[in-house]
mmCIF file of C-alpha atoms and ligand atoms in Angstrom:
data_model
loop_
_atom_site.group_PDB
_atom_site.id
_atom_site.type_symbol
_atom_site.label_atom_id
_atom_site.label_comp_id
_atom_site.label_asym_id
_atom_site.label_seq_id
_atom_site.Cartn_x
_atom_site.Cartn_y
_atom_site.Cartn_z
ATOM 1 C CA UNK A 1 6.728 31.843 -8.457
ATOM 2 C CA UNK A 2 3.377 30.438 -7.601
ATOM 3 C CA UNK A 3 3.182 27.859 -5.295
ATOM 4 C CA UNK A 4 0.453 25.621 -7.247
ATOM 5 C CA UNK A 5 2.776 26.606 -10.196
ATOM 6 C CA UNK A 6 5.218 25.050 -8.820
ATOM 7 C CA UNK A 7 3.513 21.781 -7.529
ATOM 8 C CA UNK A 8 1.969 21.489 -11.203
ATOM 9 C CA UNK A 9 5.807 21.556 -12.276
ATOM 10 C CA UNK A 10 6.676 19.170 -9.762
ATOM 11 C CA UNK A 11 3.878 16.749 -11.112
ATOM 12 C CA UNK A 12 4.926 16.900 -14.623
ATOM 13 C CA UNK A 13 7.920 15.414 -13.482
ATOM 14 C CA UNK A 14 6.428 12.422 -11.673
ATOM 15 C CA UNK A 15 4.313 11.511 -14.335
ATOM 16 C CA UNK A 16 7.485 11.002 -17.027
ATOM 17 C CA UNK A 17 7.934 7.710 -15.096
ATOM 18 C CA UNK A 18 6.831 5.184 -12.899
ATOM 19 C CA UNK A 19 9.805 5.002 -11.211
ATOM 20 C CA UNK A 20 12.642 7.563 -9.720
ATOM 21 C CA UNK A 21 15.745 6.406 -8.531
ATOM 22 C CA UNK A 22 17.220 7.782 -5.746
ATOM 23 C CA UNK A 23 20.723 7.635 -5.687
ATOM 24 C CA UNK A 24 23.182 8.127 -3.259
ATOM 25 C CA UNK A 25 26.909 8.595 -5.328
ATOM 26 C CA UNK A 26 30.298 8.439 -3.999
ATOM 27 C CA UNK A 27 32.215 9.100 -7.312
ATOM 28 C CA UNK A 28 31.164 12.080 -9.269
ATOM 29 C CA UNK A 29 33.105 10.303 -12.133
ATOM 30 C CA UNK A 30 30.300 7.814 -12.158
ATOM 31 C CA UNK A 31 27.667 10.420 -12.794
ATOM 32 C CA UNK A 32 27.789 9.722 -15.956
ATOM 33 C CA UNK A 33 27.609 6.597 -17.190
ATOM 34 C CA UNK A 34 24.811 6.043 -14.336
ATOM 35 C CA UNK A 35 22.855 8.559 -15.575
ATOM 36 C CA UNK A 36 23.009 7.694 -18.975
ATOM 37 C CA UNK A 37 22.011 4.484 -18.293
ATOM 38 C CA UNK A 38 19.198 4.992 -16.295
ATOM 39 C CA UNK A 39 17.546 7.474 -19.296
ATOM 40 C CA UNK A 40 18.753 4.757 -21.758
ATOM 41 C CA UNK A 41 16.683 2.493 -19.558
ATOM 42 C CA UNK A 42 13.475 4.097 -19.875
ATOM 43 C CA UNK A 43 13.998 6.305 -16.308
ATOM 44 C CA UNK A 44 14.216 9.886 -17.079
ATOM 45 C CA UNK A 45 13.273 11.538 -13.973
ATOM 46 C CA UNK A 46 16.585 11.037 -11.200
ATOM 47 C CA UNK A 47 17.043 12.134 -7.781
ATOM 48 C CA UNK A 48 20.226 12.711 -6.445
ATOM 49 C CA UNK A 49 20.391 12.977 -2.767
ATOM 50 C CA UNK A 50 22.550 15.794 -1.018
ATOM 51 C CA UNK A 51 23.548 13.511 1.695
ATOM 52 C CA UNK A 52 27.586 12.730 0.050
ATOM 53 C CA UNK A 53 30.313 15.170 -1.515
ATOM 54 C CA UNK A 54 30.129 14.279 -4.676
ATOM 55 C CA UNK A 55 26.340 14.622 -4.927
ATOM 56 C CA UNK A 56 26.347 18.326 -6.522
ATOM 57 C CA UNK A 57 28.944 17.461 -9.302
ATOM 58 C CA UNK A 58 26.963 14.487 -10.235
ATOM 59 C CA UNK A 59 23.968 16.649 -10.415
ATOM 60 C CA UNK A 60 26.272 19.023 -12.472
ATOM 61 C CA UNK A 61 27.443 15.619 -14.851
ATOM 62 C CA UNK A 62 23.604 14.295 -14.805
ATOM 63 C CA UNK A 63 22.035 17.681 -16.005
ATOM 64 C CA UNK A 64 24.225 17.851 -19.661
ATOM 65 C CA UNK A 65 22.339 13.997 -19.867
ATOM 66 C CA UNK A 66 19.878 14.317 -23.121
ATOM 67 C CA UNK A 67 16.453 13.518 -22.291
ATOM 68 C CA UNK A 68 17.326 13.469 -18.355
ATOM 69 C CA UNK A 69 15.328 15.648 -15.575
ATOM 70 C CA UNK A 70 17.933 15.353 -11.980
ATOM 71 C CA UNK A 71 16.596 16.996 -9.297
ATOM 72 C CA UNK A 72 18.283 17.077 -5.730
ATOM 73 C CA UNK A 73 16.805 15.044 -2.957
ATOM 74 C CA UNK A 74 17.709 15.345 0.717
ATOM 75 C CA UNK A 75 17.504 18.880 0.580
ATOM 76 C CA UNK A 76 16.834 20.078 4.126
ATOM 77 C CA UNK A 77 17.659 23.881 3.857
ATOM 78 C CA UNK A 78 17.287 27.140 1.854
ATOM 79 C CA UNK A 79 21.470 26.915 1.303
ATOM 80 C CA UNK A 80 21.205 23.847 -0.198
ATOM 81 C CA UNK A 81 18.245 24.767 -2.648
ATOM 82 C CA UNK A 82 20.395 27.378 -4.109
ATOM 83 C CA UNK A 83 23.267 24.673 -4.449
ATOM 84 C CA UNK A 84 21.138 22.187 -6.216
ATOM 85 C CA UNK A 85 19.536 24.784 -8.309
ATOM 86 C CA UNK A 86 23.399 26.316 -9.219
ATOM 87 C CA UNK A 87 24.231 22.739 -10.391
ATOM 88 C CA UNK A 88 21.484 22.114 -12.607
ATOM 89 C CA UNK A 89 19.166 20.450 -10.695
ATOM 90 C CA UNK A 90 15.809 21.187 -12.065
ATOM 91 C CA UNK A 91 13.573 19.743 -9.241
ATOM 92 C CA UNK A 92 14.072 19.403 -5.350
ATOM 93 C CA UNK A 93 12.711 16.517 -3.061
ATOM 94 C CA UNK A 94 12.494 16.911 0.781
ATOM 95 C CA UNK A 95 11.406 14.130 3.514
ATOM 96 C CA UNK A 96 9.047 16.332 4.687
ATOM 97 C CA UNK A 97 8.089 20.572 4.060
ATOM 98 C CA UNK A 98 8.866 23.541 6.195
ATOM 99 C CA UNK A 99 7.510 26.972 5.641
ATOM 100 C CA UNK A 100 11.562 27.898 4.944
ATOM 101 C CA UNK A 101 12.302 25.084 2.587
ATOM 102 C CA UNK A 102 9.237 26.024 0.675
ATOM 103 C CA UNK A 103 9.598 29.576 0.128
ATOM 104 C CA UNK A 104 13.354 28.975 -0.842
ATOM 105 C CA UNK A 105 12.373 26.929 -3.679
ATOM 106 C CA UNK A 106 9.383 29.202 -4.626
ATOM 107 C CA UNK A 107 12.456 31.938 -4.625
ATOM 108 C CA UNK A 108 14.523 29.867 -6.701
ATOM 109 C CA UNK A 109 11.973 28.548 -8.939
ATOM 110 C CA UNK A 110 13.059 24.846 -8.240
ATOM 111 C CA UNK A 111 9.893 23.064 -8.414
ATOM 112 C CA UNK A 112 9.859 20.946 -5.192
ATOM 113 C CA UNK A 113 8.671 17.651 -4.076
ATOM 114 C CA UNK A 114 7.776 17.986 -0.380
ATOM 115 C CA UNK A 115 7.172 14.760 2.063
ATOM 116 C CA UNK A 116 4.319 14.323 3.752
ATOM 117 C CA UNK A 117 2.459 11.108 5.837
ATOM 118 C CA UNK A 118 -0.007 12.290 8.376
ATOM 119 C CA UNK A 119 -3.428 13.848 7.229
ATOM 120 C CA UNK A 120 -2.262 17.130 8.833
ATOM 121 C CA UNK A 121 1.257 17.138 6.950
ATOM 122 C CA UNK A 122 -0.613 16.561 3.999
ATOM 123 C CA UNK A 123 -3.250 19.237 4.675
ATOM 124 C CA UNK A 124 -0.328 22.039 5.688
ATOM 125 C CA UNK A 125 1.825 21.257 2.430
ATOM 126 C CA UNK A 126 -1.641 21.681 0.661
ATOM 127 C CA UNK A 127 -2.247 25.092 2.265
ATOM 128 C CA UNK A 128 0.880 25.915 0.168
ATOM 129 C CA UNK A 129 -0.124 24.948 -2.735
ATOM 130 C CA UNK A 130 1.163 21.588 -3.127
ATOM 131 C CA UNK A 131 -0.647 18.348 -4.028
ATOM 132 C CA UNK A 132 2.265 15.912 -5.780
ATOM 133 C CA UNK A 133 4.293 14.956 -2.162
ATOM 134 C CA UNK A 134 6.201 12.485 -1.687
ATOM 135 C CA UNK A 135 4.872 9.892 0.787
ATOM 136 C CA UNK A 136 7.741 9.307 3.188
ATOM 137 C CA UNK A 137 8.952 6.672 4.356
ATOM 138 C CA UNK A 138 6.485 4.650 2.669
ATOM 139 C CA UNK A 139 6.548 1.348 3.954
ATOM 140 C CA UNK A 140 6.827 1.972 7.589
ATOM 141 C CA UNK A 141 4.222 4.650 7.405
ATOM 142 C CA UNK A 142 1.787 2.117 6.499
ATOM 143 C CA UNK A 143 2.406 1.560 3.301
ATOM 144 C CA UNK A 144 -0.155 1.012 0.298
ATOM 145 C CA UNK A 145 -2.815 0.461 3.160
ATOM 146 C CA UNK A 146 -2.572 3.904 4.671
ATOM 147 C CA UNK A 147 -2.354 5.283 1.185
ATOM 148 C CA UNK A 148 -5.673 4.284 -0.054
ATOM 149 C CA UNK A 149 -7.102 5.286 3.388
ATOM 150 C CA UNK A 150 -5.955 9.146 2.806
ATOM 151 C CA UNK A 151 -7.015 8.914 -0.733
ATOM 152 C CA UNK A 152 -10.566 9.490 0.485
ATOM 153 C CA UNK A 153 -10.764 12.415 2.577
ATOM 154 C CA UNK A 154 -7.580 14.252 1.010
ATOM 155 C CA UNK A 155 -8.706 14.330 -2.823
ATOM 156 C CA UNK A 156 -7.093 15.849 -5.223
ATOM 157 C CA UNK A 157 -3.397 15.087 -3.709
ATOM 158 C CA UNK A 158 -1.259 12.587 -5.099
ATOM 159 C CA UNK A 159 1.996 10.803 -4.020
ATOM 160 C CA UNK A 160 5.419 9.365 -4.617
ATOM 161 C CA UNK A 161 5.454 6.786 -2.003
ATOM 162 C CA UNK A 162 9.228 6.315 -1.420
ATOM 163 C CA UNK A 163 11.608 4.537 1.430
ATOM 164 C CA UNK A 164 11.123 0.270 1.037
ATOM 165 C CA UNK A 165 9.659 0.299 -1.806
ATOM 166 C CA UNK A 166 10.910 -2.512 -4.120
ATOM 167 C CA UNK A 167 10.432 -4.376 -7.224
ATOM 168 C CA UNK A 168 8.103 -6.787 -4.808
ATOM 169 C CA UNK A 169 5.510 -3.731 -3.435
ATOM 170 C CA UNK A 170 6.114 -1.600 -6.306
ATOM 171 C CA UNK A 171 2.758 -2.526 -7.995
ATOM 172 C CA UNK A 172 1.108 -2.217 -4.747
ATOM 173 C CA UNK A 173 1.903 1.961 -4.360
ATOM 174 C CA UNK A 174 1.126 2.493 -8.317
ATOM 175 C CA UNK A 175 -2.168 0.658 -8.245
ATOM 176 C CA UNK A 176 -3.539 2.880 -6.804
ATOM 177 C CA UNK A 177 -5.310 6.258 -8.282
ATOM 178 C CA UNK A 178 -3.760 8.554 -5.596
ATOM 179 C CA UNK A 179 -0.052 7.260 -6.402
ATOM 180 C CA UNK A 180 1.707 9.038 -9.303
ATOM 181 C CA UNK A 181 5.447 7.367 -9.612
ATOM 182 C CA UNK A 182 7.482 5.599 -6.664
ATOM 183 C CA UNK A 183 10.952 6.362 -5.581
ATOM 184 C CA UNK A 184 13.023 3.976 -5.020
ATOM 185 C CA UNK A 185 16.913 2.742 -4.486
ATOM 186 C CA UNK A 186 16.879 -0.596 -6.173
ATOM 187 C CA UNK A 187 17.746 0.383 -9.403
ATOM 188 C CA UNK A 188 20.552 1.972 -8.628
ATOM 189 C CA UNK A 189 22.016 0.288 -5.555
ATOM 190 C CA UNK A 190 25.040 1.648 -3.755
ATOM 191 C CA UNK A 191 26.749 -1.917 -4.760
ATOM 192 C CA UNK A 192 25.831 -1.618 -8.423
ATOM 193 C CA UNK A 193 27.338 2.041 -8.941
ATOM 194 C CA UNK A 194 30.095 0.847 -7.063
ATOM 195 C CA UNK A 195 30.720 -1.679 -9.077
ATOM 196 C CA UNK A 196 30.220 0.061 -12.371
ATOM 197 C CA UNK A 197 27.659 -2.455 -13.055
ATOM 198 C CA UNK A 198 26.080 0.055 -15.660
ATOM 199 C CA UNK A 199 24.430 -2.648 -18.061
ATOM 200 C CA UNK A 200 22.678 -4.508 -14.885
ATOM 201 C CA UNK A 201 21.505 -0.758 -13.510
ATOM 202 C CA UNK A 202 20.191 -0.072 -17.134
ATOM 203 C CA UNK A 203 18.141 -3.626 -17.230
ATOM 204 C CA UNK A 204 16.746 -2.715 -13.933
ATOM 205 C CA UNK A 205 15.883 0.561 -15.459
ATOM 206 C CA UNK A 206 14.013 -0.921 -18.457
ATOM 207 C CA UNK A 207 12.156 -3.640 -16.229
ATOM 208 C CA UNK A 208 10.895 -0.698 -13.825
ATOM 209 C CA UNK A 209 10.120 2.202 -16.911
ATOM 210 C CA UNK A 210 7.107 -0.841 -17.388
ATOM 211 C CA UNK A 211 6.136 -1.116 -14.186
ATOM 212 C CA UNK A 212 1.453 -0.193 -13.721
ATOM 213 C CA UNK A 213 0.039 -0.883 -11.265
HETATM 214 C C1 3PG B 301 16.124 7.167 0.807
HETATM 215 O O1 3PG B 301 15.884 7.825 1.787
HETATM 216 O O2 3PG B 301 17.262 6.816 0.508
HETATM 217 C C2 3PG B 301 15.003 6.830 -0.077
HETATM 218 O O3 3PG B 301 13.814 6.931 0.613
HETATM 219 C C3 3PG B 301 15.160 5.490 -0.722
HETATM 220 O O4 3PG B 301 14.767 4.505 0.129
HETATM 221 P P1 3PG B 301 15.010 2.985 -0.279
HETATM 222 O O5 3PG B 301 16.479 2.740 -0.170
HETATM 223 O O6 3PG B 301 14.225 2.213 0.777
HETATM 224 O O7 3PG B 301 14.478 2.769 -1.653
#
């Protein structure tokens, strides 16, 4: 798989929404009904991260989901790629990019969404190929501001700012021409899925699928 392949891949993904969800899931039995609303809301793009047990069966639950893309975030090694990719993930999204993670998801053709803050991490995930990264963690890497100031030497490269942003900032990140999509937890809080609060997760969906900058 080509690397730029890839990255193109990647990109078609971020630009289904303005908004992906990350999600951090206790209950695989919840998979479901979460993911169903979120798509139902207007969010079709999810990220599931690999940080609880239950995170590859939801992936498995979340991937049957009509109209749904789930990809698997937190993934920090090449034995976890193949996991995510077994389940039915059909993307991958790191905090930041090794040479390792890379190649594993080039091997396993899981288009991946690498992080990236400083102009060199953003110049070494470009010598791979890759110019959709996520932007992480957003907010206390200076934010919108230091956004806009890589926009102008690094052309070409765009980001999912993710980590603090909110419903608040949100507008901020997507104003501006070198910001694709922003990930973010507030639509799905860890309180809401635990609650089962399904209808408030899907309004929350529908309010950020019209979110522009
Ligand atoms: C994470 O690491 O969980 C994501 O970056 C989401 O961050 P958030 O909870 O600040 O939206």
């Amino acid at each position: 798989m080509n690397p730029k392949t890839q990255s193109e891949r990647t990109r078609a993904l971020c630009e289904l929404a303005p908004v992906i969800p990350v999600i951090v899931i206790n209950d695989a039995a919840d998979a479901g009904k979460l993911g169903e609303a979120l798509v139902s809301g207007g969010l079709p793009v999810l990220e599931v991260t690999l940080r609880t047990d239950a995170a590859l069966d939801a992936i498995k639950a979340m991937s049957k989901i009509p109209g749904g893309h789930v990809g698997a975030g937190t993934v920090l090694t090449r034995e976890q790629v193949y996991r995510a990719k077994e389940a039915g993930a059909s993307f991958a999204v790191a905090p930041g990019a090794t040479e390792t993670l890379i190649r594993a998801c080039e091997d396993a053709s899981l288009p991946l969404l690498p992080g990236a803050v400083t102009a060199s991490e953003v110049m070494q995930a470009m010598e791979f190929g890759y110019d959709m990264l996520k932007f992480f963690p957003a907010e206390t890497s200076g934010g919108a501001a230091a956004l806009k100031a890589l926009a102008g030497p690094l052309q070409g490269v765009s980001f999912c700012p993710t980590g603090g942003v909110t419903p608040d900032n949100a507008s901020s990140y997507l104003s501006l021409p070198n910001v694709v999509c922003v990930g973010s937890s507030w639509v799905a809080s860890g309180d809401a899925i635990a609650s089962g609060d399904w209808a408030g997760i899907e309004s929350r969906a529908r309010s950020a699928s019209h979110l522009r900058g």
